[in-house]
CSV table of C-alpha atoms in Angstrom, one decimal:
chain,number,residue,atom,x,y,z
A,1,THR,CA,-21.2,-3.7,16.7
A,2,PRO,CA,-22.2,-0.5,18.5
A,3,LEU,CA,-25.6,1.0,18.0
A,4,TYR,CA,-25.8,4.9,18.2
A,5,SER,CA,-28.6,6.5,19.8
A,6,SER,CA,-29.0,10.4,21.1
A,7,ALA,CA,-31.6,11.7,23.2
A,8,ALA,CA,-31.4,15.4,22.3
A,9,SER,CA,-31.4,14.6,18.5
A,10,ASP,CA,-31.2,11.9,16.0
A,11,VAL,CA,-27.7,11.0,15.0
A,12,TYR,CA,-28.6,8.9,12.0
A,13,LYS,CA,-30.2,12.0,10.6
A,14,ARG,CA,-27.2,14.2,11.3
A,15,GLN,CA,-25.2,11.4,9.8
A,16,VAL,CA,-26.7,11.7,6.4
A,17,ILE,CA,-26.9,15.5,6.5
A,18,ASP,CA,-23.4,15.4,7.1
A,19,THR,CA,-22.6,12.6,4.5
A,20,GLU,CA,-24.9,14.9,1.9
A,21,ARG,CA,-23.1,18.0,2.3
A,22,ILE,CA,-19.7,16.3,2.0
A,23,PHE,CA,-20.6,14.7,-1.2
A,24,ALA,CA,-22.2,17.9,-2.1
A,25,TYR,CA,-18.9,19.6,-1.6
A,26,ARG,CA,-17.2,16.9,-3.5
A,27,ALA,CA,-19.4,17.2,-6.8
A,28,LEU,CA,-18.7,21.0,-6.5
A,29,ARG,CA,-15.3,20.5,-7.1
A,30,ILE,CA,-15.2,18.0,-9.1
A,31,GLY,CA,-17.5,19.4,-11.2
A,32,ARG,CA,-15.1,22.8,-11.5
A,33,GLY,CA,-12.6,20.6,-12.8
A,34,ASP,CA,-10.7,20.8,-9.2
A,35,ILE,CA,-7.7,18.6,-9.3
A,36,THR,CA,-6.8,19.3,-5.8
A,37,PRO,CA,-6.5,15.8,-3.9
A,38,MET,CA,-9.6,15.3,-1.4
A,39,ALA,CA,-8.9,14.2,1.8
A,40,GLY,CA,-10.8,10.8,2.5
A,41,PHE,CA,-14.0,10.8,4.6
A,42,GLU,CA,-14.5,8.6,7.7
A,43,GLN,CA,-18.4,8.7,8.7
A,44,ASN,CA,-18.1,7.5,11.9
A,45,ASP,CA,-15.8,10.4,13.2
A,46,TYR,CA,-18.7,12.5,12.5
A,47,VAL,CA,-20.6,10.7,14.8
A,48,LEU,CA,-18.0,10.3,17.8
A,49,THR,CA,-18.2,14.0,17.5
A,50,ALA,CA,-22.1,14.2,17.8
A,51,ASN,CA,-24.0,14.6,20.6
A,52,SER,CA,-24.5,10.8,21.1
A,53,ALA,CA,-23.2,7.8,22.7
A,54,ALA,CA,-22.4,4.4,21.1
A,55,LEU,CA,-24.2,1.9,22.8
A,56,ASN,CA,-23.1,-1.9,23.3
A,57,LEU,CA,-25.4,-4.4,22.2
A,58,ASP,CA,-24.7,-6.6,24.9
A,59,ASP,CA,-25.9,-3.9,27.2
A,60,ILE,CA,-29.5,-3.6,25.9
A,61,ILE,CA,-31.7,-5.7,27.3
A,62,ALA,CA,-34.8,-4.9,25.1
A,63,PHE,CA,-36.6,-2.1,22.8
A,64,GLU,CA,-40.1,-1.4,23.3
A,65,ALA,CA,-42.4,0.7,21.3
A,66,ASP,CA,-43.7,3.9,22.4
A,67,GLY,CA,-46.4,5.2,19.8
A,68,ALA,CA,-43.6,7.0,17.1
A,69,TYR,CA,-40.7,6.5,19.6
A,70,SER,CA,-38.8,3.6,21.0
A,71,LYS,CA,-37.4,3.1,24.4
A,72,ILE,CA,-33.7,1.3,25.1
A,73,HIS,CA,-34.0,-0.3,28.0
A,74,LEU,CA,-30.3,-0.7,29.5
A,75,LEU,CA,-28.6,-2.6,32.2
A,76,GLY,CA,-28.3,-0.5,35.2
A,77,GLY,CA,-31.8,0.6,34.8
A,78,LYS,CA,-30.8,3.2,32.3
A,79,LEU,CA,-33.7,4.2,29.7
A,80,ILE,CA,-33.2,5.9,26.4
A,81,THR,CA,-36.0,7.3,24.5
A,82,THR,CA,-35.3,7.8,20.6
A,83,SER,CA,-37.3,9.1,17.3
A,84,LYS,CA,-37.0,5.5,15.7
A,85,ASN,CA,-39.6,2.9,15.6
A,86,LEU,CA,-38.7,-0.8,15.9
A,87,LYS,CA,-38.9,-1.6,12.4
A,88,TYR,CA,-35.6,0.6,12.1
A,89,PHE,CA,-33.9,-1.3,15.0
A,90,GLU,CA,-35.1,-4.6,13.0
A,91,GLU,CA,-33.0,-3.4,9.8
A,92,VAL,CA,-30.0,-2.1,12.0
A,93,LEU,CA,-29.4,-4.9,14.3
A,94,PRO,CA,-26.9,-7.4,13.0
A,95,LYS,CA,-28.4,-10.7,12.3
A,96,GLU,CA,-26.1,-12.9,13.9
A,97,THR,CA,-27.2,-11.4,17.5
A,98,SER,CA,-29.6,-12.8,20.1
A,99,PHE,CA,-32.5,-10.1,19.5
A,100,PHE,CA,-36.1,-11.4,18.9
A,101,ARG,CA,-39.0,-9.6,18.1
A,102,SER,CA,-41.5,-11.0,20.7
A,103,HIS,CA,-44.6,-8.9,20.1
A,104,ARG,CA,-45.4,-5.9,18.0
A,105,THR,CA,-44.4,-3.4,20.7
A,106,TRP,CA,-41.1,-5.4,21.8
A,107,ILE,CA,-37.4,-7.0,20.6
A,108,VAL,CA,-35.9,-8.4,23.5
A,109,ASN,CA,-32.1,-9.7,24.4
A,110,THR,CA,-32.4,-13.5,24.7
A,111,ALA,CA,-29.4,-12.9,26.6
A,112,HIS,CA,-30.9,-11.2,29.2
A,113,LEU,CA,-33.7,-13.9,29.5
A,114,THR,CA,-34.6,-14.9,33.1
A,115,PHE,CA,-38.0,-16.3,32.6
A,116,LEU,CA,-40.8,-17.1,29.6
A,117,ASN,CA,-44.4,-17.0,31.3
A,118,LYS,CA,-46.5,-18.6,28.9
A,119,THR,CA,-50.0,-18.0,31.0
A,120,ASP,CA,-49.6,-14.3,30.7
A,121,LEU,CA,-47.4,-14.1,27.6
A,122,SER,CA,-44.6,-12.6,29.3
A,123,ILE,CA,-40.8,-12.2,29.4
A,124,THR,CA,-38.6,-11.6,32.4
A,125,LEU,CA,-35.4,-9.8,31.2
A,126,ALA,CA,-32.3,-8.8,33.6
A,127,LYS,CA,-33.5,-10.3,36.6
A,128,GLY,CA,-37.0,-8.8,37.0
A,129,THR,CA,-35.8,-5.3,35.8
A,130,VAL,CA,-37.6,-5.3,32.3
A,131,LYS,CA,-40.9,-7.4,31.6
A,132,ALA,CA,-41.8,-7.7,28.1
A,133,LYS,CA,-44.7,-9.1,26.0
A,134,MET,CA,-44.6,-12.0,24.3
A,135,SER,CA,-47.0,-12.7,21.2
A,136,ARG,CA,-48.9,-16.1,21.2
A,137,ALA,CA,-48.3,-16.9,17.8
A,138,ARG,CA,-44.4,-16.2,18.3
A,139,ILE,CA,-44.0,-18.4,21.5
A,140,ARG,CA,-43.0,-21.5,19.3
A,141,ASN,CA,-40.3,-19.9,17.3
A,142,PHE,CA,-39.2,-18.0,20.4
A,143,GLU,CA,-38.6,-21.2,22.5
A,144,HIS,CA,-37.3,-22.7,19.6
A,145,ILE,CA,-34.3,-19.8,19.4
A,146,ILE,CA,-33.8,-20.1,23.4
A,147,GLN,CA,-32.9,-23.7,23.4
A,148,GLN,CA,-30.1,-23.3,20.9
C-alpha cells in the first residue's frame, strides 16, 4: 500500500477538496434533473497528477514528530517533512505492517531495526542512519513484537 506525501502542499487536503467538488457537481446535476450518464470517479487518479509522490512503505524507516509536523525518514537518507502529525499516520498505516509507536515522538519500521539499546532507551534503524527514542513503558511490547 503506498503512502502519499507532498512537501509543497498537503495532498490529503487537496484530495478531499477535489472529492467535494466532484460530489457537489454531481449533486447539482441530480438536483437539476440531468439524466445524462456521469463518468466514474477514481480519487487516486487525482493524487497521481498532484504535486506528490507515492511512497513505498518498505522505504520508510521511521516517522518523527516535529511540533505540528512530522518528518518521514526514508532509505537513502531522504527526509520529507509533512503537516500531518503522528496520530494521522497511526490511523492510515495498514494494521498488518511492521510499524510500531516506540515513543510519543516516534513510529519506527521494525523491518529496519538494527539495535535496541535499553540503557539509553534508543532504537538504531537502517544500519545507524536513524536513531529513534524508545519509551520505557513500551519496551516489553516492542520486544514481544520483534521476537515474532
